[in-house]
PDB file of C-alpha atoms in Angstrom:
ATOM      1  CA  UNK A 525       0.000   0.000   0.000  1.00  0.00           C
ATOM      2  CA  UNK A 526       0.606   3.378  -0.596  1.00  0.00           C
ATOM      3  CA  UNK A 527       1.708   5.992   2.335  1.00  0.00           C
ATOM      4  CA  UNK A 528       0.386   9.076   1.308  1.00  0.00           C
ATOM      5  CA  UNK A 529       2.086  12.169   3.221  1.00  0.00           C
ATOM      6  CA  UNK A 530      -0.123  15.064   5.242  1.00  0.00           C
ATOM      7  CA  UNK A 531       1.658  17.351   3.488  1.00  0.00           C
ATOM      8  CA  UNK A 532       1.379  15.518   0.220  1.00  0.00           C
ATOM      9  CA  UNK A 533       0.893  18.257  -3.019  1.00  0.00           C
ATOM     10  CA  UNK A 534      -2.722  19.055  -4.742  1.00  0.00           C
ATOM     11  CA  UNK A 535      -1.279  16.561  -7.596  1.00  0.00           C
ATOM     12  CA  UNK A 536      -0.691  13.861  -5.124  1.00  0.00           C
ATOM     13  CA  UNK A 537      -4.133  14.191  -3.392  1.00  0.00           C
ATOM     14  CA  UNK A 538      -5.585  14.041  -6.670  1.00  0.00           C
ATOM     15  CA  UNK A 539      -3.559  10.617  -7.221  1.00  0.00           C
ATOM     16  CA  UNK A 540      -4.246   9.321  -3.205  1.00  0.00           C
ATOM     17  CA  UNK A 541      -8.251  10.021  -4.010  1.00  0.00           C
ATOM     18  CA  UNK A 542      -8.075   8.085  -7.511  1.00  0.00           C
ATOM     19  CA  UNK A 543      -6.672   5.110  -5.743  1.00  0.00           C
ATOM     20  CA  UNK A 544      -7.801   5.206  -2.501  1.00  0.00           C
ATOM     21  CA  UNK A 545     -10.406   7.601  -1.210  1.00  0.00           C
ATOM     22  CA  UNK A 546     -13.171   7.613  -4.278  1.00  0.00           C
ATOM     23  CA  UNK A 547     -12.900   3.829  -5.257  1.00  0.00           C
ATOM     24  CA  UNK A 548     -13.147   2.806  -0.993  1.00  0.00           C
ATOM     25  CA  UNK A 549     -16.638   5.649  -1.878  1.00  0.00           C
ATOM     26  CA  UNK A 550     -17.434   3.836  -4.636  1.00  0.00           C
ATOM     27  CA  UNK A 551     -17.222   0.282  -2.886  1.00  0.00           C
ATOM     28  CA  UNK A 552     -19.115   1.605   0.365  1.00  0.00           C
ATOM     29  CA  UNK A 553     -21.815   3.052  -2.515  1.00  0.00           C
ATOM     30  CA  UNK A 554     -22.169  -0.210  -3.600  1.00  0.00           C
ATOM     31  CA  UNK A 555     -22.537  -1.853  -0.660  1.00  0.00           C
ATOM     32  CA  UNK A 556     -25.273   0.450   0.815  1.00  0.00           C
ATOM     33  CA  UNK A 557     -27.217  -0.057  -2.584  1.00  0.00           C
ATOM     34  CA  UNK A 558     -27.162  -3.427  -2.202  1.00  0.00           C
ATOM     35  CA  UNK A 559     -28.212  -3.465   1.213  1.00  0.00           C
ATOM     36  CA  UNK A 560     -30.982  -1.279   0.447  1.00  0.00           C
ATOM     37  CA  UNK A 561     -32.401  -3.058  -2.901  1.00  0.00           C
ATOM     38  CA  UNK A 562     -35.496  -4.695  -0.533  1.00  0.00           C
ATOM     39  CA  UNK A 563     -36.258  -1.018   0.057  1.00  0.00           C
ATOM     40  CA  UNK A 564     -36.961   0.461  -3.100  1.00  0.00           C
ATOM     41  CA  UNK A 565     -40.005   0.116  -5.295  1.00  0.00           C
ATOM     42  CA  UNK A 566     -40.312  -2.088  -8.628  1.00  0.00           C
ATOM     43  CA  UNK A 567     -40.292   1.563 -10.147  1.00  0.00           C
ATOM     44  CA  UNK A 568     -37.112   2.955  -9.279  1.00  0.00           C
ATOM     45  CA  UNK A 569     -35.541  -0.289 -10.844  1.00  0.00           C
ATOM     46  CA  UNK A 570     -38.022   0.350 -13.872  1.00  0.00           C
ATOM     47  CA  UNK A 571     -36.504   3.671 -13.962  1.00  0.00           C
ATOM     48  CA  UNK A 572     -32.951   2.905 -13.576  1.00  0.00           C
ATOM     49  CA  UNK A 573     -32.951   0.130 -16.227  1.00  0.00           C
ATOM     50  CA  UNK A 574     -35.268   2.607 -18.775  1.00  0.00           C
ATOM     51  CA  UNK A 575     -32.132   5.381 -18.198  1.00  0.00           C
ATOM     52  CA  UNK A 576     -29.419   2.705 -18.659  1.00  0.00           C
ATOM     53  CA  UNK A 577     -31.180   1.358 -21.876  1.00  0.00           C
ATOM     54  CA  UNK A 578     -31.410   5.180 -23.217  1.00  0.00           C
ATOM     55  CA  UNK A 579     -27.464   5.825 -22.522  1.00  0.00           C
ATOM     56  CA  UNK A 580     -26.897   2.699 -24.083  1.00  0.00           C
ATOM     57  CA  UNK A 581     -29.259   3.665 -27.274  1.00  0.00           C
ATOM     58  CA  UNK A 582     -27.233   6.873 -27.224  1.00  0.00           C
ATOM     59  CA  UNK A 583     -24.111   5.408 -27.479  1.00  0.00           C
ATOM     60  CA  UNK A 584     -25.063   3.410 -30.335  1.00  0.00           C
ATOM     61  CA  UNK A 585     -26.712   6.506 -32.376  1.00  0.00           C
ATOM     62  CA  UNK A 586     -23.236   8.787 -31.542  1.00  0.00           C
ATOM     63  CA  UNK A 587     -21.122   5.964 -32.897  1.00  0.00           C
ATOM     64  CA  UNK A 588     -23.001   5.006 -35.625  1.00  0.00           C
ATOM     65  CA  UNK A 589     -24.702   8.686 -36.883  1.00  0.00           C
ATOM     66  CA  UNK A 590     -22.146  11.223 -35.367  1.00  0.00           C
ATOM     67  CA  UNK A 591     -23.252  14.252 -32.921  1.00  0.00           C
ATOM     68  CA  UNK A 592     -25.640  15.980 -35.179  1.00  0.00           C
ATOM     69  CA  UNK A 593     -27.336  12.732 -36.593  1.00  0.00           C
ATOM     70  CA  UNK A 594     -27.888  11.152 -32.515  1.00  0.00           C
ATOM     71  CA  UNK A 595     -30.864  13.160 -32.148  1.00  0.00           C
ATOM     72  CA  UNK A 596     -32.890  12.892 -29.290  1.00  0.00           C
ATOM     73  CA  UNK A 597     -35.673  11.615 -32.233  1.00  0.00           C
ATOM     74  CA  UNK A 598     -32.969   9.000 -33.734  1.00  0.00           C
ATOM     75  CA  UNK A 599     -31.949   7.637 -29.685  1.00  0.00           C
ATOM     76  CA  UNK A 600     -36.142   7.177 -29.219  1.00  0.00           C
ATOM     77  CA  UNK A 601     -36.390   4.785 -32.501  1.00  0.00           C
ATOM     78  CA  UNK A 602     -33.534   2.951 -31.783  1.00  0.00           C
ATOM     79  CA  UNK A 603     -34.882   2.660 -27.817  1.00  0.00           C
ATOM     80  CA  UNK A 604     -38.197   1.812 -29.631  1.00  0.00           C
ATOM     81  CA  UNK A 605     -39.916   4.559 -27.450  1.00  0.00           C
ATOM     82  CA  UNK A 606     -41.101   7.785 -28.216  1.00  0.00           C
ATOM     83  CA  UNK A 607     -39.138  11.205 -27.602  1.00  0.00           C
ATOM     84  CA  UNK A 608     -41.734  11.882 -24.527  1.00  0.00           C
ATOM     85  CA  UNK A 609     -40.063   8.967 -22.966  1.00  0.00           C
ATOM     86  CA  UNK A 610     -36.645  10.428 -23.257  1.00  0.00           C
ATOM     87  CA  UNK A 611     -37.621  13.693 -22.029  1.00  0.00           C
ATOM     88  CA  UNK A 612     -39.189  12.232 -18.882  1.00  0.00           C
ATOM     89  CA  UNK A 613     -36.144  10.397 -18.015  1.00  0.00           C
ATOM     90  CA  UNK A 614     -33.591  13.481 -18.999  1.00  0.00           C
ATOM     91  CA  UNK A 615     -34.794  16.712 -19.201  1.00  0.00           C
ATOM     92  CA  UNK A 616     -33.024  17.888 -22.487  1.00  0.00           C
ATOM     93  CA  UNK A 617     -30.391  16.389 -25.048  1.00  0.00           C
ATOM     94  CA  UNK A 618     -27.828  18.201 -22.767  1.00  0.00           C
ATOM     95  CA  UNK A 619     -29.212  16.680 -20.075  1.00  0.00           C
ATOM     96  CA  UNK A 620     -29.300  12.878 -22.166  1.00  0.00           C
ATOM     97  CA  UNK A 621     -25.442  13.528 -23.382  1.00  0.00           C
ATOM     98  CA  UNK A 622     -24.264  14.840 -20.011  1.00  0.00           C
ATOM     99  CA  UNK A 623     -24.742  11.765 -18.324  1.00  0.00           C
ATOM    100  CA  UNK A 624     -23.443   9.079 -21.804  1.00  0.00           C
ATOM    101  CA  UNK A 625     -20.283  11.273 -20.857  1.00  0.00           C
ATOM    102  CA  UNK A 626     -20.536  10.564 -17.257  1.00  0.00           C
ATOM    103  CA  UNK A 627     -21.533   6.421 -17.641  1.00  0.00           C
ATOM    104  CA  UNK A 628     -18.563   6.273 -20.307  1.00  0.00           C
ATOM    105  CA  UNK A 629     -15.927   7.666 -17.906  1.00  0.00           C
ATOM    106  CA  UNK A 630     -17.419   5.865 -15.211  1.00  0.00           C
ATOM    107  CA  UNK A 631     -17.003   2.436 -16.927  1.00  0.00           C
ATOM    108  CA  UNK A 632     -13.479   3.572 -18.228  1.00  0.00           C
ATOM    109  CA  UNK A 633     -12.482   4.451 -14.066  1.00  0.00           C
ATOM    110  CA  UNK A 634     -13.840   1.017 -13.106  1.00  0.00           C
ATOM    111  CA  UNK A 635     -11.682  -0.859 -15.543  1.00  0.00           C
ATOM    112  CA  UNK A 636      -8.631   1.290 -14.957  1.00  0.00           C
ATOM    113  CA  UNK A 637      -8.583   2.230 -11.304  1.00  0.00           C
ATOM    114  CA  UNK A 638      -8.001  -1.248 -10.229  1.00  0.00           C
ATOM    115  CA  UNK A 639      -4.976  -2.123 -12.861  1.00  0.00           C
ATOM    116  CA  UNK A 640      -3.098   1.069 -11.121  1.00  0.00           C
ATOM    117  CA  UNK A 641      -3.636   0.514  -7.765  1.00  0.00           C
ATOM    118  CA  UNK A 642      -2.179  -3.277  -8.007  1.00  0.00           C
ATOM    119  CA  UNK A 643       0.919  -1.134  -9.134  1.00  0.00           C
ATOM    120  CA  UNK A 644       3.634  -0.355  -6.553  1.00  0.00           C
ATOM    121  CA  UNK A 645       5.270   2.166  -7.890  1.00  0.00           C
ATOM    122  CA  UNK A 646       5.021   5.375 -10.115  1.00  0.00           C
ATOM    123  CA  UNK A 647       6.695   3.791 -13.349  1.00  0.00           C
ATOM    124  CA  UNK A 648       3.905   0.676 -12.824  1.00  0.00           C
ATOM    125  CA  UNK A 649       0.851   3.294 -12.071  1.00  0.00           C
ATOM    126  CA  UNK A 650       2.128   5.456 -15.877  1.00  0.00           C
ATOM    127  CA  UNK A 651       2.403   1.877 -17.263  1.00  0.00           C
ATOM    128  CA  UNK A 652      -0.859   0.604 -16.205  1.00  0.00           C
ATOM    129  CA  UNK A 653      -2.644   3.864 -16.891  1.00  0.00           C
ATOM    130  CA  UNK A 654      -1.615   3.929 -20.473  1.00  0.00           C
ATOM    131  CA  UNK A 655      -2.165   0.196 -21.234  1.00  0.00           C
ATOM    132  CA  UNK A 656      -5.914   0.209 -19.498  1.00  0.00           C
ATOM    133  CA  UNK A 657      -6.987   3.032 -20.784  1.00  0.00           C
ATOM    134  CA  UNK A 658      -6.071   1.861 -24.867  1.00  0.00           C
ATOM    135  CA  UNK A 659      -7.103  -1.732 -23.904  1.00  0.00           C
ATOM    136  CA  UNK A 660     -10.918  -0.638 -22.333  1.00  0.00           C
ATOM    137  CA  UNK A 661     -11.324   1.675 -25.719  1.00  0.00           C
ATOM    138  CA  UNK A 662     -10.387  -0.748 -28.201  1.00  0.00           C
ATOM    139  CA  UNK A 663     -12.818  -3.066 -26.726  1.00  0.00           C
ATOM    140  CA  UNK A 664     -15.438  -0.258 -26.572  1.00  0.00           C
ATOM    141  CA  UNK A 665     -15.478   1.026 -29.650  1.00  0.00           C
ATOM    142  CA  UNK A 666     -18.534   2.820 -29.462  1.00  0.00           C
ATOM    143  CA  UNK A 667     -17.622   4.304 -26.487  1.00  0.00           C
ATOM    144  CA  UNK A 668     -15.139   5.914 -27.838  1.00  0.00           C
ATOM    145  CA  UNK A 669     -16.372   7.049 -31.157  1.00  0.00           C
ATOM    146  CA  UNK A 670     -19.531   8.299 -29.034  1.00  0.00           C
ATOM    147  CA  UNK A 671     -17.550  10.695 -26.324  1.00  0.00           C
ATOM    148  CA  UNK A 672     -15.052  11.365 -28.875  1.00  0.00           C
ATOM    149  CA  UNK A 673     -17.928  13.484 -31.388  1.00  0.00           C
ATOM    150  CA  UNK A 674     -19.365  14.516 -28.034  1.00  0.00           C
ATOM    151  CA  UNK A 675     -16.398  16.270 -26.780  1.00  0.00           C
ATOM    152  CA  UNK A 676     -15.173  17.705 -29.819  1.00  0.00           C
ATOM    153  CA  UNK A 677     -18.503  19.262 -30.794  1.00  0.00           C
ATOM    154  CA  UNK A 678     -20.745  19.962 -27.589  1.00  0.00           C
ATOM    155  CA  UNK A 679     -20.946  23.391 -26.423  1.00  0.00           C
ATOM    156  CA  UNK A 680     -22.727  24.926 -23.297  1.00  0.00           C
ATOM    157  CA  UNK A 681     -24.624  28.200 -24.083  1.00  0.00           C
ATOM    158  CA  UNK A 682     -21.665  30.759 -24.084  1.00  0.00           C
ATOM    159  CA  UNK A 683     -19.634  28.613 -26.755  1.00  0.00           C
ATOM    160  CA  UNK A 684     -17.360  26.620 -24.355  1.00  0.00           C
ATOM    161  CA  UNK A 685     -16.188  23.250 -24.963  1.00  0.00           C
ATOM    162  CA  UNK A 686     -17.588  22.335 -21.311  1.00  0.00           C
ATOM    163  CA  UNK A 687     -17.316  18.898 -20.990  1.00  0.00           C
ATOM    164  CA  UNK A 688     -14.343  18.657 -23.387  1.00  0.00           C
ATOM    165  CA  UNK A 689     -12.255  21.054 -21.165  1.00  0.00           C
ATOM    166  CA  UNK A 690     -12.911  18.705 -17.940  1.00  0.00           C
ATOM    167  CA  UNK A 691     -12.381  15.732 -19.603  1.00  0.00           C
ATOM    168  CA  UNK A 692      -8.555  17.125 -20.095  1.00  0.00           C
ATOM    169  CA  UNK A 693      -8.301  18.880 -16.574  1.00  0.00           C
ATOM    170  CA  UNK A 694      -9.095  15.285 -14.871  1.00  0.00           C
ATOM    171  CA  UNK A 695      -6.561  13.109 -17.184  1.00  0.00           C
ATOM    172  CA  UNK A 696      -3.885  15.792 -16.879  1.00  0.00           C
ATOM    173  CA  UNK A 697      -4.456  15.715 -13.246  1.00  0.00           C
ATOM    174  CA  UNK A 698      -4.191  12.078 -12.870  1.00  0.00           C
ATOM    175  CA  UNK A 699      -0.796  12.117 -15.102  1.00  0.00           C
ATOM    176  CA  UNK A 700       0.413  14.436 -13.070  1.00  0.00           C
ATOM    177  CA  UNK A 701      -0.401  12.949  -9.968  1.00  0.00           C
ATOM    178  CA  UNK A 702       1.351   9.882 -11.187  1.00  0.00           C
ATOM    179  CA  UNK A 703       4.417  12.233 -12.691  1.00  0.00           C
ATOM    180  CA  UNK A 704       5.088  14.433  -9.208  1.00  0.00           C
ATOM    181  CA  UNK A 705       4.874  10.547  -7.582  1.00  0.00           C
ATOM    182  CA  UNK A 706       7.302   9.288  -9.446  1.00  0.00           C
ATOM    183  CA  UNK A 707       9.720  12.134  -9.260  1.00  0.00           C
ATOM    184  CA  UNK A 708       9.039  12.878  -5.702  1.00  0.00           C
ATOM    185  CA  UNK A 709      10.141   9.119  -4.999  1.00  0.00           C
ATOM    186  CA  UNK A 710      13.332   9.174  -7.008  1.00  0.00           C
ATOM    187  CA  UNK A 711      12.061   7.040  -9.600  1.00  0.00           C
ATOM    188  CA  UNK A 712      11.647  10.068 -12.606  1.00  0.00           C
ATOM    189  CA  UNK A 713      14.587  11.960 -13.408  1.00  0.00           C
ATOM    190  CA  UNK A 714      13.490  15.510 -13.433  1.00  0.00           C
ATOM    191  CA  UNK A 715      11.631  17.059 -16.131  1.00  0.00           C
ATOM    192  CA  UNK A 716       8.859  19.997 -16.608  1.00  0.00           C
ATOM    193  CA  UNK A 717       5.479  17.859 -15.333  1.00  0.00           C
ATOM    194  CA  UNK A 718       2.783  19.767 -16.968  1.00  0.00           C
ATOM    195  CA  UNK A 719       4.119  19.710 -20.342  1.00  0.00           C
ATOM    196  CA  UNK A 720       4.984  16.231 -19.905  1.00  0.00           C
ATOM    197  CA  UNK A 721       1.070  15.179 -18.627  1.00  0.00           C
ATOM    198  CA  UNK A 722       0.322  17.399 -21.613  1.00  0.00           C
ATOM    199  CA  UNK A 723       2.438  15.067 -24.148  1.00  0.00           C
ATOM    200  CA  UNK A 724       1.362  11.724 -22.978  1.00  0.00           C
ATOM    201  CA  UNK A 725      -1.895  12.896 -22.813  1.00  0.00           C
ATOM    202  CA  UNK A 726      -1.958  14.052 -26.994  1.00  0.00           C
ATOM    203  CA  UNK A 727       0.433  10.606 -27.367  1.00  0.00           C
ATOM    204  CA  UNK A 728      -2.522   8.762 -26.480  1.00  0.00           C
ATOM    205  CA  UNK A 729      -5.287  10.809 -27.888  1.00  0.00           C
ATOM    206  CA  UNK A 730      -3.250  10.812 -31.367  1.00  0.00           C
ATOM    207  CA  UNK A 731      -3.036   6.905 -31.349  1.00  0.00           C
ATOM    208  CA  UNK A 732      -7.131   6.919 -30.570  1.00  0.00           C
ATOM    209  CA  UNK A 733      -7.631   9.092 -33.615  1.00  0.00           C
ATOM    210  CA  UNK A 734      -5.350   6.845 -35.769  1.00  0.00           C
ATOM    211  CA  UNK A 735      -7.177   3.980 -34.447  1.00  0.00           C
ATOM    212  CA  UNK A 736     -10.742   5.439 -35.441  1.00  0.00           C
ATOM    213  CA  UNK A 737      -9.195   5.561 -38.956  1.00  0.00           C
ATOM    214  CA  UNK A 738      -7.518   2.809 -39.331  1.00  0.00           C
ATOM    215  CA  UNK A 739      -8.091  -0.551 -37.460  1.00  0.00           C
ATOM    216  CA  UNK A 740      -5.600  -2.682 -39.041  1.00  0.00           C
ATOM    217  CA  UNK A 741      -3.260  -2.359 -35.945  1.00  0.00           C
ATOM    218  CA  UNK A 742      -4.493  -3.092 -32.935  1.00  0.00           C
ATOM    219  CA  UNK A 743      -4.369   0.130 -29.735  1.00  0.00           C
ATOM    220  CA  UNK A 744      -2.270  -3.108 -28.020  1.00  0.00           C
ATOM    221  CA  UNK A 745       0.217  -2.358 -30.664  1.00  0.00           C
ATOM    222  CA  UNK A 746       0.284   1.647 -29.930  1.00  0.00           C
ATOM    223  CA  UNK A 747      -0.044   1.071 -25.810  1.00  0.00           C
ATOM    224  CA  UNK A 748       3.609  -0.897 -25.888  1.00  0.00           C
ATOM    225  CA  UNK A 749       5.310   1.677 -28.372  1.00  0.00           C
ATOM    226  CA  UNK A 750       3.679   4.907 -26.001  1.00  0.00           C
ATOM    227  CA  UNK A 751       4.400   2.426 -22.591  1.00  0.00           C
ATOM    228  CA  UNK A 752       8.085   2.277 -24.156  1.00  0.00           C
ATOM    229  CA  UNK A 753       8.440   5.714 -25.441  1.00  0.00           C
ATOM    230  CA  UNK A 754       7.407   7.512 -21.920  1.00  0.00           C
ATOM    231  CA  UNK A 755       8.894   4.926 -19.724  1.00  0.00           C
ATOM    232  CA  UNK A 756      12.301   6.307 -21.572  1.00  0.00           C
ATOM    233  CA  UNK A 757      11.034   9.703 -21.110  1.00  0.00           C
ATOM    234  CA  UNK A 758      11.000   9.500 -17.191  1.00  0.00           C
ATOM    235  CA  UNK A 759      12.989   7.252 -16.322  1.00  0.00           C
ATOM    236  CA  UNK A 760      15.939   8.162 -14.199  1.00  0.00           C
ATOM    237  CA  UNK A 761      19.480   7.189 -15.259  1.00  0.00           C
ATOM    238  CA  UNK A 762      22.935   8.341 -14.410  1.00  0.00           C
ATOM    239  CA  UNK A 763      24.410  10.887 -16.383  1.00  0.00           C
ATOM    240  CA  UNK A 764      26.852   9.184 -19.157  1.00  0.00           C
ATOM    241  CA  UNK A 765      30.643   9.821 -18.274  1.00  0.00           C
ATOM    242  CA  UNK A 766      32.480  10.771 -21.475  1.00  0.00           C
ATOM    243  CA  UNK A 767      35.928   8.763 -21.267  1.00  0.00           C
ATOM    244  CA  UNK A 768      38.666  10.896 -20.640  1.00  0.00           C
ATOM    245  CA  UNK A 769      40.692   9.642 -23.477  1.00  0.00           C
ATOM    246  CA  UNK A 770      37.787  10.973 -25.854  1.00  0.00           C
ATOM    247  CA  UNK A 771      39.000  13.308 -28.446  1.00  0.00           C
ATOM    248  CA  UNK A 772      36.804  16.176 -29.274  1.00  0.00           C
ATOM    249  CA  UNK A 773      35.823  16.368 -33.163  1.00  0.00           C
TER     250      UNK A 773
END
């Protein structure tokens, strides 16, 4: 386990939460739901399930029609329900693609939050986090064809790439977390960390976008070169010694 110092920077409380605090939330979440299930009405499941099916239909029409074609019209057909039905369960299409954003980065943090916290060091957590994150995508493919048109094309009513721009705060912030870690430990040599966060960050979104266009190699194949690439990056090694007996050209 991790010891996580009082004094420990806003980067590393943003890593000590990732691993520790929100998933032990998440589990204890759980745990009460299950406990309650006996207490809630046939409805509430009704509801729940009705939601989940909606996200799911939205998913589909974003990967398969693009942003402007996933209308809230095009999500009812393919639920087989009418667009009443989606505007009782979510009060707008904001409202509808708000929370696909939401269940896809939920179901990405469940698959990758346990593959970095069975690492034991900073160079296993940047490892792990790069591998999980290509591996959950390329076996989601319309999860990530649907968040990717969301986030490059949904805007909030003064123009601003809302849910685009927090999308890039939190991975930066978990990078980073992982980056200040590792160099805080003596296992990164010491480089500039938010440019850094800010190249593995486009590494990985570059190899997505490749990967939308072309599936003939697999994201596997792009995780080890990226894994390899930034391992080299960061890791710490002792300066060369130039022989003494070296001539200068």
């Amino acid at each position: 386990s991790v010891c996580w110092p009082h004094d420990c920077t806003g980067s590393q409380r943003v890593l000590r939460d990732l691993l520790l605090d929100k998933t032990d939330r998440a589990v204890r979440k759980r745990t009460v739901r299950t406990k309650n299930r006996s207490k809630r009405s046939a409805g509430s499941f009704i509801e729940l399930a009705r939601r989940r099916q909606l996200v799911d239909c939205a998913i589909e029409c974003l990967a398969a029609e693009g942003y402007v074609g996933a209308s809230l019209a095009t999500v009812a057909r393919r639920a087989g329900v009418s667009k009443g039905v989606i505007l009782y369960h979510f009060r707008s299409k904001d409202a509808l693609v708000e929370t696909t954003v939401e269940e896809i980065f939920r179901e990405l943090a469940e698959f990758i939050v346990p593959r970095i916290r069975a690492e034991q060091n900073a160079r296993g957590r940047l490892q792990a986090f790069i591998r999980s994150q290509l591996s959950f995508l390329e076996r989601h493919r319309s999860h990530l064809l649907a968040v990717s048109y969301i986030l490059v094309n949904h805007r909030n009513t003064r123009g601003e790439f809302y849910l685009r721009n927090k999308a890039e705060r939190d991975a930066q912030a978990a990078i980073r977390a992982i980056l200040e870690e590792g160099q805080s430990r003596g296992e990164f040599r010491a480089f500039a960390i938010r440019p850094m966060a800010a190249t593995i960050l486009n590494a990985l979104n570059g190899a997505l976008s490749q990967w939308v266009t072309d599936t003939s190699l697999p994201l596997s194949d792009y995780a080890e070169e990226l894994v390899t690439t930034f391992d080299l990056a960061t890791r710490k090694e002792p300066r060369s010694v130039i022989p003494s007996n070296q001539t200068s050209l």
